[in-house]
Coordinates of C-alpha atoms in Angstrom, one line a residue:
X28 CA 27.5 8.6 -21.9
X29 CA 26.2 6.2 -24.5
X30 CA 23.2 7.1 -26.4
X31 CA 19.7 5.5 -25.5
X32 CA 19.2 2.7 -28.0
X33 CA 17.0 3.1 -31.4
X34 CA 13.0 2.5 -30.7
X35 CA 12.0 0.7 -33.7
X36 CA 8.4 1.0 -34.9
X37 CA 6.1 -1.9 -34.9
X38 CA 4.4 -2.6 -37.9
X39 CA 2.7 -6.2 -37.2
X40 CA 1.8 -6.7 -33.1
X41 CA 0.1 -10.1 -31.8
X42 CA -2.1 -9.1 -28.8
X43 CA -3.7 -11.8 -26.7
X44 CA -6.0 -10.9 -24.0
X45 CA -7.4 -12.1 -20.8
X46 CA -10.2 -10.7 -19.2
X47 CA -11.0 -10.6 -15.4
X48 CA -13.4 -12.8 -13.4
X49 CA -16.5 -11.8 -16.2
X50 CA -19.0 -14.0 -17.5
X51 CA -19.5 -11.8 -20.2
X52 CA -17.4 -12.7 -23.3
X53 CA -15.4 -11.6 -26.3
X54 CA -18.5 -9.8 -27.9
X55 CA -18.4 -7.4 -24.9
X56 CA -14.5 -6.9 -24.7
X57 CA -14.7 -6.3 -28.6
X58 CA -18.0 -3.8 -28.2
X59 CA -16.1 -1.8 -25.5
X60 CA -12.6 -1.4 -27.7
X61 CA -14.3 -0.2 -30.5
X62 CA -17.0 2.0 -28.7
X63 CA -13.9 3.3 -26.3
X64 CA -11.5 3.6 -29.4
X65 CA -13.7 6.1 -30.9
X66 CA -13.8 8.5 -27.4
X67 CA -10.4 9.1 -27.3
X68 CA -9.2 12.6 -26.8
X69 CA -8.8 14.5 -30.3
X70 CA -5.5 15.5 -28.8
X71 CA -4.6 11.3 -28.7
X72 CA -1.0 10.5 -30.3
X73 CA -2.3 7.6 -32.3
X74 CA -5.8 7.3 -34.4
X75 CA -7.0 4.0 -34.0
X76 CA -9.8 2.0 -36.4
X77 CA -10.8 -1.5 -34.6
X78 CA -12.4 -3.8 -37.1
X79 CA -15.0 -6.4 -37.3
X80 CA -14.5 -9.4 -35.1
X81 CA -13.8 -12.7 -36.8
X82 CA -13.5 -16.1 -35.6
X83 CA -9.6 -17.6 -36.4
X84 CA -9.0 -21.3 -34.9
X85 CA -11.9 -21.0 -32.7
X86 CA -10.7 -18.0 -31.1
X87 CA -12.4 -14.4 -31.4
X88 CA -10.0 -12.0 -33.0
X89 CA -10.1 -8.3 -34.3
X90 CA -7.7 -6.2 -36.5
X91 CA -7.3 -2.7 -35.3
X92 CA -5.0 -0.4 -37.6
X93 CA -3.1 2.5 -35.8
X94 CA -2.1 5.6 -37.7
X95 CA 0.6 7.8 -36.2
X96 CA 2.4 11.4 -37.6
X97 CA 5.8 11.4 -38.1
X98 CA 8.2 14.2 -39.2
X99 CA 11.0 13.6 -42.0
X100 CA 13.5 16.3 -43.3
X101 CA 14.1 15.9 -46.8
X102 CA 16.9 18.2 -48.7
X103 CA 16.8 19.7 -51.8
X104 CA 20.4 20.3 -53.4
X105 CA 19.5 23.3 -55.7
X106 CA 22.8 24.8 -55.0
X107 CA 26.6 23.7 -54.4
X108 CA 27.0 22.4 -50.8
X109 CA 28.7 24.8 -48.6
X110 CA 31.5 23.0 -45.7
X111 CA 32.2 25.1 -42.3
X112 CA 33.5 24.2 -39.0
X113 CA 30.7 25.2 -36.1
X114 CA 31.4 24.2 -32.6
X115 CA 28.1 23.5 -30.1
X116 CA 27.2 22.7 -26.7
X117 CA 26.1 18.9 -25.6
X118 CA 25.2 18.0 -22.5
X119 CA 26.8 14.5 -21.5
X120 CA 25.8 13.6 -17.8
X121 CA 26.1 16.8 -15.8
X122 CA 28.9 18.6 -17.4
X123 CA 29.2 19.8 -20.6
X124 CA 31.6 20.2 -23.1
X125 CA 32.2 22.0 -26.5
X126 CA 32.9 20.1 -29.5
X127 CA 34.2 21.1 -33.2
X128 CA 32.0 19.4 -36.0
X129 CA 32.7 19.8 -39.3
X130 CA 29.6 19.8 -41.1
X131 CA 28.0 20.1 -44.7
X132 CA 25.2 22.1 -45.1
X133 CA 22.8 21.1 -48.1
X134 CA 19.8 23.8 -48.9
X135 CA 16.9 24.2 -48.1
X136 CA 15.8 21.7 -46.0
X137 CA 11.9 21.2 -46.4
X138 CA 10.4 19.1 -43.3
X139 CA 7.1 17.0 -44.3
X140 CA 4.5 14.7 -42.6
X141 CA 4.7 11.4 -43.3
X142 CA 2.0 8.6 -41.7
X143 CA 3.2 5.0 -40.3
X144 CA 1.0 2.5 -39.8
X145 CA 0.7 -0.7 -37.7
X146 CA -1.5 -3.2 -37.8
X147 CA -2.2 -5.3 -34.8
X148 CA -4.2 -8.7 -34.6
X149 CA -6.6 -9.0 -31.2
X150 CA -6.7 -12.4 -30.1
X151 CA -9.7 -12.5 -26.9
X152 CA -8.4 -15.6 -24.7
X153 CA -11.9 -17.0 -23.6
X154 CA -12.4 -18.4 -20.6
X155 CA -15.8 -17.0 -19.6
X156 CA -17.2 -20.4 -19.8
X157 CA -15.2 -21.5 -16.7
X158 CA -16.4 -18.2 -15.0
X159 CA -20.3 -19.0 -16.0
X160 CA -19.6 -22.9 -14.7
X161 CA -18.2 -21.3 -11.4
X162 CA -20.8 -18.4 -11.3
X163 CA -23.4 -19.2 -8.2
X164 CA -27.0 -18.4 -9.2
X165 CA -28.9 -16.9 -6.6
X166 CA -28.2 -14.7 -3.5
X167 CA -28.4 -17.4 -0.6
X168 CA -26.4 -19.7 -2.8
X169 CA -23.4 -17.9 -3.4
X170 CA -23.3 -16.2 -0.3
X171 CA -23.0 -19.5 1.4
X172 CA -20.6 -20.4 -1.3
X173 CA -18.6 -17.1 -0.6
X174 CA -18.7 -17.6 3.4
X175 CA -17.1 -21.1 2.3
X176 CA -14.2 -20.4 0.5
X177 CA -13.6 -17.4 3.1
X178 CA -12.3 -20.0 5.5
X179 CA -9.3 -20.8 3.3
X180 CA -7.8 -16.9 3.4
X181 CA -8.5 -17.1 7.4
X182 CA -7.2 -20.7 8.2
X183 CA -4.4 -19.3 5.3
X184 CA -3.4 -16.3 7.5
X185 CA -4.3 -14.4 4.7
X186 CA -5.5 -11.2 6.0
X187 CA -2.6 -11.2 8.4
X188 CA 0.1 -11.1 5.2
X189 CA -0.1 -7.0 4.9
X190 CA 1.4 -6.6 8.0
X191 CA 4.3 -8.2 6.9
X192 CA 5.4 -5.7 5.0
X193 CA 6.7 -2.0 5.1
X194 CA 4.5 1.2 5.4
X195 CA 3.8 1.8 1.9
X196 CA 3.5 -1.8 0.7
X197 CA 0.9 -2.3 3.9
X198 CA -0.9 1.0 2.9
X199 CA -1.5 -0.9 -1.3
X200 CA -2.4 -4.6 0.4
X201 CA -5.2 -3.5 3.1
X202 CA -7.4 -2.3 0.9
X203 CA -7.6 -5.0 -1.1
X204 CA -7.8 -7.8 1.9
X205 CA -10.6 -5.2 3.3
X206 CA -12.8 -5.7 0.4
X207 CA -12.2 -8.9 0.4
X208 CA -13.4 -9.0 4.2
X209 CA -15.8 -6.6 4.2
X210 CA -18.4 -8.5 2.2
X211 CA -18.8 -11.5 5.5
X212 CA -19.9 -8.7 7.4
X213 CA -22.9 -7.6 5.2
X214 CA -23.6 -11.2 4.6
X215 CA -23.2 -12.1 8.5
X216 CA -24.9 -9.2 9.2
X217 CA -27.7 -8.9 7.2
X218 CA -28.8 -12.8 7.9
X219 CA -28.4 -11.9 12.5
X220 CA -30.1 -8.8 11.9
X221 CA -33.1 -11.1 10.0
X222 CA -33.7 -13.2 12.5
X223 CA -33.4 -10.9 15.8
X224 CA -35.9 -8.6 14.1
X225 CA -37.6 -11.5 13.0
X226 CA -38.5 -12.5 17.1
X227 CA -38.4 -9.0 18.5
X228 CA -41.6 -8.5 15.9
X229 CA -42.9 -12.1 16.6
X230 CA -42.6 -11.5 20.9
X231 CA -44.1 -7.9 20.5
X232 CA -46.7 -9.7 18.8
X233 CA -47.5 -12.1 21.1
X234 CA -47.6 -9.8 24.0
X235 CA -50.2 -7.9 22.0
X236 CA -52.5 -10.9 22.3
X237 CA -51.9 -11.7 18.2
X238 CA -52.5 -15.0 17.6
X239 CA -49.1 -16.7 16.6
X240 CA -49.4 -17.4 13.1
X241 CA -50.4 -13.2 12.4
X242 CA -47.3 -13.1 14.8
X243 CA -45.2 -15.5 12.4
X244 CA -46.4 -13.7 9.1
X245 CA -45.6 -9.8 10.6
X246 CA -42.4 -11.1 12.0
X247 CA -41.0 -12.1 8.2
X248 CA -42.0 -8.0 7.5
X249 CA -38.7 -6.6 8.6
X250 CA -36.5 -9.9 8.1
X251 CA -37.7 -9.3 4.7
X252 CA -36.5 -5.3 4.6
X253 CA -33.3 -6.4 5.9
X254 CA -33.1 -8.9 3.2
X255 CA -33.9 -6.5 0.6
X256 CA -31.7 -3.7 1.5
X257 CA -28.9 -6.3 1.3
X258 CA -29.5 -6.8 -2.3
X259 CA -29.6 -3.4 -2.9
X260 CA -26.6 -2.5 -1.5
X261 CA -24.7 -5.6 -3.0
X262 CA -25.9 -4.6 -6.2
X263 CA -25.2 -1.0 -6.1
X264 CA -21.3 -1.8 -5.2
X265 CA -20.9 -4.7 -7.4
X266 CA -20.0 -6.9 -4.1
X267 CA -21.8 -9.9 -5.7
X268 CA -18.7 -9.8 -8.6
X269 CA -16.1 -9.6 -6.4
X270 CA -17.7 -12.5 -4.0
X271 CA -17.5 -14.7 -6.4
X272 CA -14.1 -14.1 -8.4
X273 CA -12.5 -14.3 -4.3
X274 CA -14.4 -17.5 -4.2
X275 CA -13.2 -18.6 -7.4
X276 CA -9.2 -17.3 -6.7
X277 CA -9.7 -20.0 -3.4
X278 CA -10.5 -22.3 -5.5
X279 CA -8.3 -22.4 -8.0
X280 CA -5.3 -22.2 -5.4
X281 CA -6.6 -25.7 -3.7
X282 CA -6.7 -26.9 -7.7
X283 CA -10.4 -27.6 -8.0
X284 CA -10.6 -25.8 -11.3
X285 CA -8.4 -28.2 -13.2
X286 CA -10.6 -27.2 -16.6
X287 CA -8.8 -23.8 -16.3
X288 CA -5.5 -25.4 -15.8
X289 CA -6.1 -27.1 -19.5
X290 CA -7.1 -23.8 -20.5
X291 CA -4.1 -22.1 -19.8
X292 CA -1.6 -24.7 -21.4
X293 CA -3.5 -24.3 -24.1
X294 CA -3.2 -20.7 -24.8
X295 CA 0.8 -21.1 -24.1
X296 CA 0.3 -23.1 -26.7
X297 CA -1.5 -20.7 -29.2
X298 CA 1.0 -18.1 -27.9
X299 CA 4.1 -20.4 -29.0
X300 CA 2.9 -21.5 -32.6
X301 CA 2.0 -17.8 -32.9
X302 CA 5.7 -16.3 -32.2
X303 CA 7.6 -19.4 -34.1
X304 CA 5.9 -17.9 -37.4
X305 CA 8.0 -14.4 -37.1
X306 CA 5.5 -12.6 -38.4
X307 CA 5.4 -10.1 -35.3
X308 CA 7.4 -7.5 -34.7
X309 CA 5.6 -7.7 -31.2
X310 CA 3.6 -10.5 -28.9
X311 CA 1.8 -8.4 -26.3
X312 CA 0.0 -10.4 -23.7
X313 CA -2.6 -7.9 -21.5
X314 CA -4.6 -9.6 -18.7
X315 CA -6.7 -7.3 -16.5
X316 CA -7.9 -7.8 -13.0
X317 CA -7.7 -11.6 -12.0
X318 CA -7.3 -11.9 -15.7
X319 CA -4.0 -10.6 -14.7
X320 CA -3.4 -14.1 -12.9
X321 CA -4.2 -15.6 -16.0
X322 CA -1.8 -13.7 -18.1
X323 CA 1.2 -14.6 -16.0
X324 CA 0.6 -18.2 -15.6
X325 CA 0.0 -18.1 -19.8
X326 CA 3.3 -16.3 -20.4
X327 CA 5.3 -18.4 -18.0
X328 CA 3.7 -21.7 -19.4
X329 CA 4.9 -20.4 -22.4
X330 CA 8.3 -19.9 -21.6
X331 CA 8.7 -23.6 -20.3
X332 CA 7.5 -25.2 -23.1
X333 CA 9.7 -22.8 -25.5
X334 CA 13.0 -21.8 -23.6
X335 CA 13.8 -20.0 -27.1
X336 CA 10.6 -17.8 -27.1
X337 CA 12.5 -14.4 -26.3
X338 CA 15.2 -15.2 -29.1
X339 CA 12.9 -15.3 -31.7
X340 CA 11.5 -12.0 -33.5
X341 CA 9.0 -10.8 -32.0
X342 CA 9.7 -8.8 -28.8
X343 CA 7.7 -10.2 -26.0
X344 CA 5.9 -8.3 -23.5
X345 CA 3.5 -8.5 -20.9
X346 CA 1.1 -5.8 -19.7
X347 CA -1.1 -6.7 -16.5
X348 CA -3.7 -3.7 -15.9
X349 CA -5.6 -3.1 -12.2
X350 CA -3.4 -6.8 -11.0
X351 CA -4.6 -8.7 -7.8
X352 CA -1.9 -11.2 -8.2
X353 CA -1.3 -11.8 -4.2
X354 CA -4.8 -12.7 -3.8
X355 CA -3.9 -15.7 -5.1
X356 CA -0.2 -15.2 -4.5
X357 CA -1.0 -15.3 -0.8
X358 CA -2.4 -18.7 -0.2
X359 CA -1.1 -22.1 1.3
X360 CA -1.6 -23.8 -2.0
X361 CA -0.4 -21.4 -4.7
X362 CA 2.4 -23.7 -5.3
X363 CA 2.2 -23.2 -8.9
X364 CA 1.2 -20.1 -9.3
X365 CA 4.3 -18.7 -7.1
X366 CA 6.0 -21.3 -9.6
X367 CA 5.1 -19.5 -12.8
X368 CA 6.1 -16.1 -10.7
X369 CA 9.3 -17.9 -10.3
X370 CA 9.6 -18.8 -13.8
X371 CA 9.0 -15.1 -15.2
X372 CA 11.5 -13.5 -13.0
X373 CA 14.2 -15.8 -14.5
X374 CA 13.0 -15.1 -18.2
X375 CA 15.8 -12.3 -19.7
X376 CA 14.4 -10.9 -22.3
X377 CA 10.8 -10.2 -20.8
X378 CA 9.4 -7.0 -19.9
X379 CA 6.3 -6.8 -17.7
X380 CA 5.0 -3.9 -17.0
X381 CA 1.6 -3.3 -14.7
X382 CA -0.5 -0.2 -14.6
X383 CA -2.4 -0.5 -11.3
X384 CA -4.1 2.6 -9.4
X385 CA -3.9 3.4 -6.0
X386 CA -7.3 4.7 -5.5
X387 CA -8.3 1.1 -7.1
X388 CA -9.2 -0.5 -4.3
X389 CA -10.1 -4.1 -6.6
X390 CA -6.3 -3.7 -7.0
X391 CA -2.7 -4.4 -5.4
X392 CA -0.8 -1.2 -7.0
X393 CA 2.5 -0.2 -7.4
X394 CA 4.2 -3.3 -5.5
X395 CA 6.9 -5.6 -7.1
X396 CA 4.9 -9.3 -6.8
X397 CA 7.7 -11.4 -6.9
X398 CA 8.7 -10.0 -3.8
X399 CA 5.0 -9.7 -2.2
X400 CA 4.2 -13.2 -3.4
X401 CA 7.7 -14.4 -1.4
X402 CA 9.7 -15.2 -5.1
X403 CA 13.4 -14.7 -5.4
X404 CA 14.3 -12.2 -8.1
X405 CA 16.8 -14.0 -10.8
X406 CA 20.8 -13.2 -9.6
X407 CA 22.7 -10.2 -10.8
X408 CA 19.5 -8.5 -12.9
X409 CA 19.6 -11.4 -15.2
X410 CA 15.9 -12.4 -15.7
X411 CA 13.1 -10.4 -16.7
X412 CA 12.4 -6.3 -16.0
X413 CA 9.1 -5.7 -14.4
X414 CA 7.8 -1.7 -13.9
X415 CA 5.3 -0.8 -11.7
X416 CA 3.6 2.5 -13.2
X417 CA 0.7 4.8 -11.9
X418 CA -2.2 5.6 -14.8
X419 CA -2.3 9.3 -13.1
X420 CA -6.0 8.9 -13.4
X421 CA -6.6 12.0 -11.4
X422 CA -4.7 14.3 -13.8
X423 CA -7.3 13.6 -16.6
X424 CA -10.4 14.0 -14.6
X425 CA -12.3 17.1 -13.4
X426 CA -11.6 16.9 -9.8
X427 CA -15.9 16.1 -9.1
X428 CA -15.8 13.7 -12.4
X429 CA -12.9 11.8 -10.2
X430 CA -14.7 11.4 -6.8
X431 CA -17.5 10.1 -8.2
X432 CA -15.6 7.7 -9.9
X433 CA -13.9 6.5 -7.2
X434 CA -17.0 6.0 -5.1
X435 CA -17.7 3.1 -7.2
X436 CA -14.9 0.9 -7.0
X437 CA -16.4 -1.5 -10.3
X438 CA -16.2 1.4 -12.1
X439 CA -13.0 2.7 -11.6
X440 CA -11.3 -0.6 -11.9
X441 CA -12.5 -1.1 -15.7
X442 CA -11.3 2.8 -16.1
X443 CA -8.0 0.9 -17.6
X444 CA -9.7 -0.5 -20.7
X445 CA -11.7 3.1 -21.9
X446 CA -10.4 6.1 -22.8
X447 CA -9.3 9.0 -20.5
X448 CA -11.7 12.2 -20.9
X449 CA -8.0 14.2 -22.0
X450 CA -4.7 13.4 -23.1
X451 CA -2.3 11.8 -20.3
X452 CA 0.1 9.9 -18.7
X453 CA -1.9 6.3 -19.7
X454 CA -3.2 5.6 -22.6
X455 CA -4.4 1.6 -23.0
X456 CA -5.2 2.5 -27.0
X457 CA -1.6 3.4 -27.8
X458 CA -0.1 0.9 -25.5
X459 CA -1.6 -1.8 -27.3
X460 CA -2.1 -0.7 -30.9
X461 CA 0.2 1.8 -31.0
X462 CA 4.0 2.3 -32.9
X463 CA 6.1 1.5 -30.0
X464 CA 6.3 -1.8 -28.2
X465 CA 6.3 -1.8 -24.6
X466 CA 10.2 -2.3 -23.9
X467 CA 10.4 1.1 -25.7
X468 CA 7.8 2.8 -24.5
X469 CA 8.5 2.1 -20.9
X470 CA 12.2 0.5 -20.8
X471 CA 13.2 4.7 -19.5
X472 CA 11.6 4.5 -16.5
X473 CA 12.8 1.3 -15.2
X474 CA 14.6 2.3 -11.5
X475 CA 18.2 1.0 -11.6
X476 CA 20.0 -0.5 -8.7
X477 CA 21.0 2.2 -6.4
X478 CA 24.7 2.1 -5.6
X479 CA 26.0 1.1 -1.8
X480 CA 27.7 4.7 -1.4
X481 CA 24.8 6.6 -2.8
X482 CA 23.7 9.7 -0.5
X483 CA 21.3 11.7 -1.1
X484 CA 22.7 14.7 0.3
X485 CA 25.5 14.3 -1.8
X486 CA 24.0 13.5 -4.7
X487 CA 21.8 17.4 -4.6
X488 CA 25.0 18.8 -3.8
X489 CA 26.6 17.6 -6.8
X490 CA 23.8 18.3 -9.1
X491 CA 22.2 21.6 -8.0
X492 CA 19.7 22.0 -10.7
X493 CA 17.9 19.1 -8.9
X494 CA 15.2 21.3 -6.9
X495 CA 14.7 18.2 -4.9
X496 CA 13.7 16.4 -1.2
X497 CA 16.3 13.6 -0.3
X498 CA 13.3 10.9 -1.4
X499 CA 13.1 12.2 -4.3
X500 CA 16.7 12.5 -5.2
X501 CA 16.8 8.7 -4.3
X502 CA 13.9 8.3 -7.0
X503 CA 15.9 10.7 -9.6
X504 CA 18.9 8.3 -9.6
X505 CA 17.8 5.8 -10.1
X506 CA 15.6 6.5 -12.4
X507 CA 17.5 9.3 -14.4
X508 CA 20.4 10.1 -13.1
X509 CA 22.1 6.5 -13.4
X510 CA 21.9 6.5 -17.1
X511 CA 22.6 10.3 -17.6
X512 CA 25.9 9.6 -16.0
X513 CA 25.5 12.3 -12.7
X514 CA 27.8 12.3 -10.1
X515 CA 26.8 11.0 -7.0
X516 CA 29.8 10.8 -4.8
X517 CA 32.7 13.3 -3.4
X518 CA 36.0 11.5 -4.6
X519 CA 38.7 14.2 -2.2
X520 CA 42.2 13.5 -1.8
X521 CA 42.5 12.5 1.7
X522 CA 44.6 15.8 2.8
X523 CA 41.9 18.1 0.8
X524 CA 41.1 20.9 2.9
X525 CA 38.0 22.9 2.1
X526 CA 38.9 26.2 3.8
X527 CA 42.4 26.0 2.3
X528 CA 40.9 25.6 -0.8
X529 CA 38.7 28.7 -1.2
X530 CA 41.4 30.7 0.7
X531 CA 44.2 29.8 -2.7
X532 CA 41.1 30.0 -5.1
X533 CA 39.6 33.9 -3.9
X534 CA 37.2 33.6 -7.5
X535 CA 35.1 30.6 -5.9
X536 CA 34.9 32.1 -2.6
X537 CA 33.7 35.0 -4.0
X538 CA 30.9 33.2 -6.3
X539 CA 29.9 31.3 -2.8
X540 CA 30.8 28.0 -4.3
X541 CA 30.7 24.6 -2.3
X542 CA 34.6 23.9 -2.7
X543 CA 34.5 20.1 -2.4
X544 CA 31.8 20.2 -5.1
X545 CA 33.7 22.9 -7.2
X546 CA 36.8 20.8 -7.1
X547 CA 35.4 17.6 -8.3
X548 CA 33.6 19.5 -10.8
X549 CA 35.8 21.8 -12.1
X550 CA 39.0 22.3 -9.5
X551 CA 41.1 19.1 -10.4
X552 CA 40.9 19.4 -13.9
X553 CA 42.1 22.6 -13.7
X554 CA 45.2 21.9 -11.7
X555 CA 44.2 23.9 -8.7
X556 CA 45.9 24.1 -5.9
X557 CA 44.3 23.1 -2.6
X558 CA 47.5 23.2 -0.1

């Protein structure tokens, strides 16, 4: 088995950042990563100072510096070094094998703690403006606007598209299409239940002998609780947000934000001139929620100007946190959005990787989008690698902390960008300021192809220290077992009997062995007889 490839520490990463569907603006984003870099868990790999923000070019920056432990051996020769032959066990694959090493032995060996450093250079992408331009003012106004744009998902068949898919891809997409459903029933709603308690108070009125324009005032009494509840309720779930950045994803898909289109070119740009100076060891681009949109169509921009971009030093990678990409993905004119898609998953040389929750329901998680947005995957594994991976929020919460959290769905979906209450699975300090880029950190648990012949069944039978369900034994392969070498077929001669085989080898009947498994293992290497 060949050994994993060296992870290299970055000293110098480029990060340039999108934010979602906000009107706030780079003064926020750089508040929160300081006030949330400070919160981490004392038990955090990585200790992380996020500096000042400047202005560079017009575009809000910040320097964070990272400082990671790392052990070094260094060896003292204050006596004559001493040559012996050992021998030791490695594990290659599933079998393992002894091997003679001739070593030299140099004493003592003292093992110190060195610190390494990287420095990483925050650029915020801004395009708040756009979402303050595109922001409706007042409740009537952008509900009408809302209920507008809601007509191009349904004359789309957009909240038909989950049931297109499988199970487990269906169970990921309905959430999202139901919040983005839900809110034309308050509105809808809210404005029939105005108006028939509006004349149910004005006729009991009048059949009181009121004079009609008492009746008229009392009748606006309950239109006017309904109408008030409304806002509370929008308000207290952040529905007003989320209205307007689905109104705003319809939009942009029939091209009626052509400002944001400029936008975008423009920060391929930045992102271009940036990588052609080598100074990186790293160009991270990290777009959250619809800023996630944003992210792809900037990297893929990118890589169509520049062919050469992932030939030149820095390592590029993109990181899309809490994505929503088939919101957009999904709709009759998305031509070139699923064209940038299209354009990514033919770039070799580019790892994606997005960190979505389940129990976000302002996300699409753990789904492959070029194949939920209907784009081809590049031949024969030769474009980009793209990982879906779970935060494991719940693993760092107290199990009453979490259910609160996900009660309020605006909440948990900006859980990505602070810092877990303990040390886990997800951290989006290290990721992004850290000493490892994300091809290293992440390139492990990309799941390789899964061979034609593979069964599961065989696969536990020829590795029994895998305590594991068939599912997950289809998981482990490809995941693990692909590159630790594990066997995953029965290769028998064709007149291999099993019975004959224990009954001529009495020491693996006796041990209660599987004899097709023993003989693959062990039996044909060791000439045994099986007829």
């Amino acid at each position: 088995m060949t050994s994993p490839p060296t992870k290299q520490r970055v000293q110098q990463r480029c990060v340039f950042y999108l934010s979602g569907f906000d009107p706030r603006g780079g003064r926020y984003y750089h508040s929160l990563y300081q006030k949330e870099a400070l919160l981490r868990p004392a038990e955090a790999i990585s200790h992380l100072e996020a500096g000042r923000r400047t202005f560079s070019d017009g575009t809000l920056c910040w320097a964070v510096t990272s400082t990671q432990k790392k052990s070094t051996h260094h060896e003292h020769q204050n006596q004559a070094p001493t040559t012996q032959t050992e021998s030791f066990t490695a594990r290659t694959g599933s079998s393992v094998a002894q091997i003679e090493s001739s070593t030299t032995h140099i004493k003592p060996c003292v093992t110190q703690t060195e610190l390494s450093t990287t420095n990483t250079e925050f650029n915020f992408l801004s395009w708040d403006d756009i979402v303050r331009k595109h922001w409706p003012t007042g409740r009537l106004k952008h509900w009408l606007a809302y209920l507008q744009q809601t007509t191009t998902y349904l004359l789309g068949g957009f909240f038909g598209k989950p049931w297109l898919f499988g199970p487990q891809s269906k169970d990921a997409l309905l959430p999202a299409a139901g919040l983005l459903f839900f809110p034309n029933i308050l509105i809808v709603g809210t404005l029939l239940a105005m108006v028939l308690s509006a004349c149910l108070t004005f006729g009991l009125m009048l059949q009181a002998a009121q004079p009609a324009w008492l009746a008229g005032l009392v009748s606006l009494l309950p239109a006017w609780g309904f109408w008030s509840w409304a806002h509370r309720y929008e308000a207290s779930h952040d529905l007003g947000w989320i209205m307007r950045s689905y109104a705003f994803t319809a939009r942009q898909s029939k091209g009626e934000v052509p400002e944001l289109e400029a936008r975008l070119t423009d920060f391929a740009q930045q992102l271009i001139a940036r990588a052609r100076q080598n100074r990186d060891d790293e160009i991270l681009v990290i777009g959250h929620s619809s800023g996630a949109v944003m992210a792809v169509a900037v990297m893929a921009r990118a890589l169509a100007l520049c062919p050469e971009l992932p030939s030149l030093k820095a390592k590029l990678g993109l990181l899309t946190l809490g994505q929503c990409l088939p919101m957009l993905g999904w709709l009759p004119g998305a031509n070139t959005f699923r064209a940038e898609l299209r354009t990514l998953a033919h770039a070799k040389g580019l790892f994606w990787v997005d960190i979505s929750a389940p129990s976000d329901r302002c996300c699409v998680a753990m789904l492959d989008p070029y194949t939920v947005c209907s784009v081809e995957p590049a031949p024969n594994q030769q474009g980009s690698q793209f990982l879906a991976v779970n935060p494991l929020f719940h693993e760092v919460f107290a199990d009453q902390s979490y259910h609160a959290l996900k009660k309020n769905a605006f909440q948990l979906h900006f859980q990505y960008l602070k810092a877990p209450p303990a040390a886990g699975a997800f951290d989006y300090f290290d990721i992004s300021a850290g000493d490892l880029s994300l091809t290293d950190r992440f390139s492990g648990q990309i799941l390789l192809p899964l061979p034609k012949d593979f069964k599961a069944q065989t696969y536990l039978r020829l590795n029994p220290d895998l305590k594991l369900s068939e599912t997950e034994a289809l998981h482990h392969y490809r995941q693990h077992g692909a590159r630790e070498n594990r066997a995953y077929r029965l290769v028998l001669p064709a007149d291999f009997d099993a019975v004959t085989y224990l009954m001529l080898n009495q020491d693996v009947a006796a041990a209660k062995i599987d004899a097709e498994v023993h003989y693959v293992q062990h039996g044909q290497f060791e000439n045994r007889r099986y007829q």
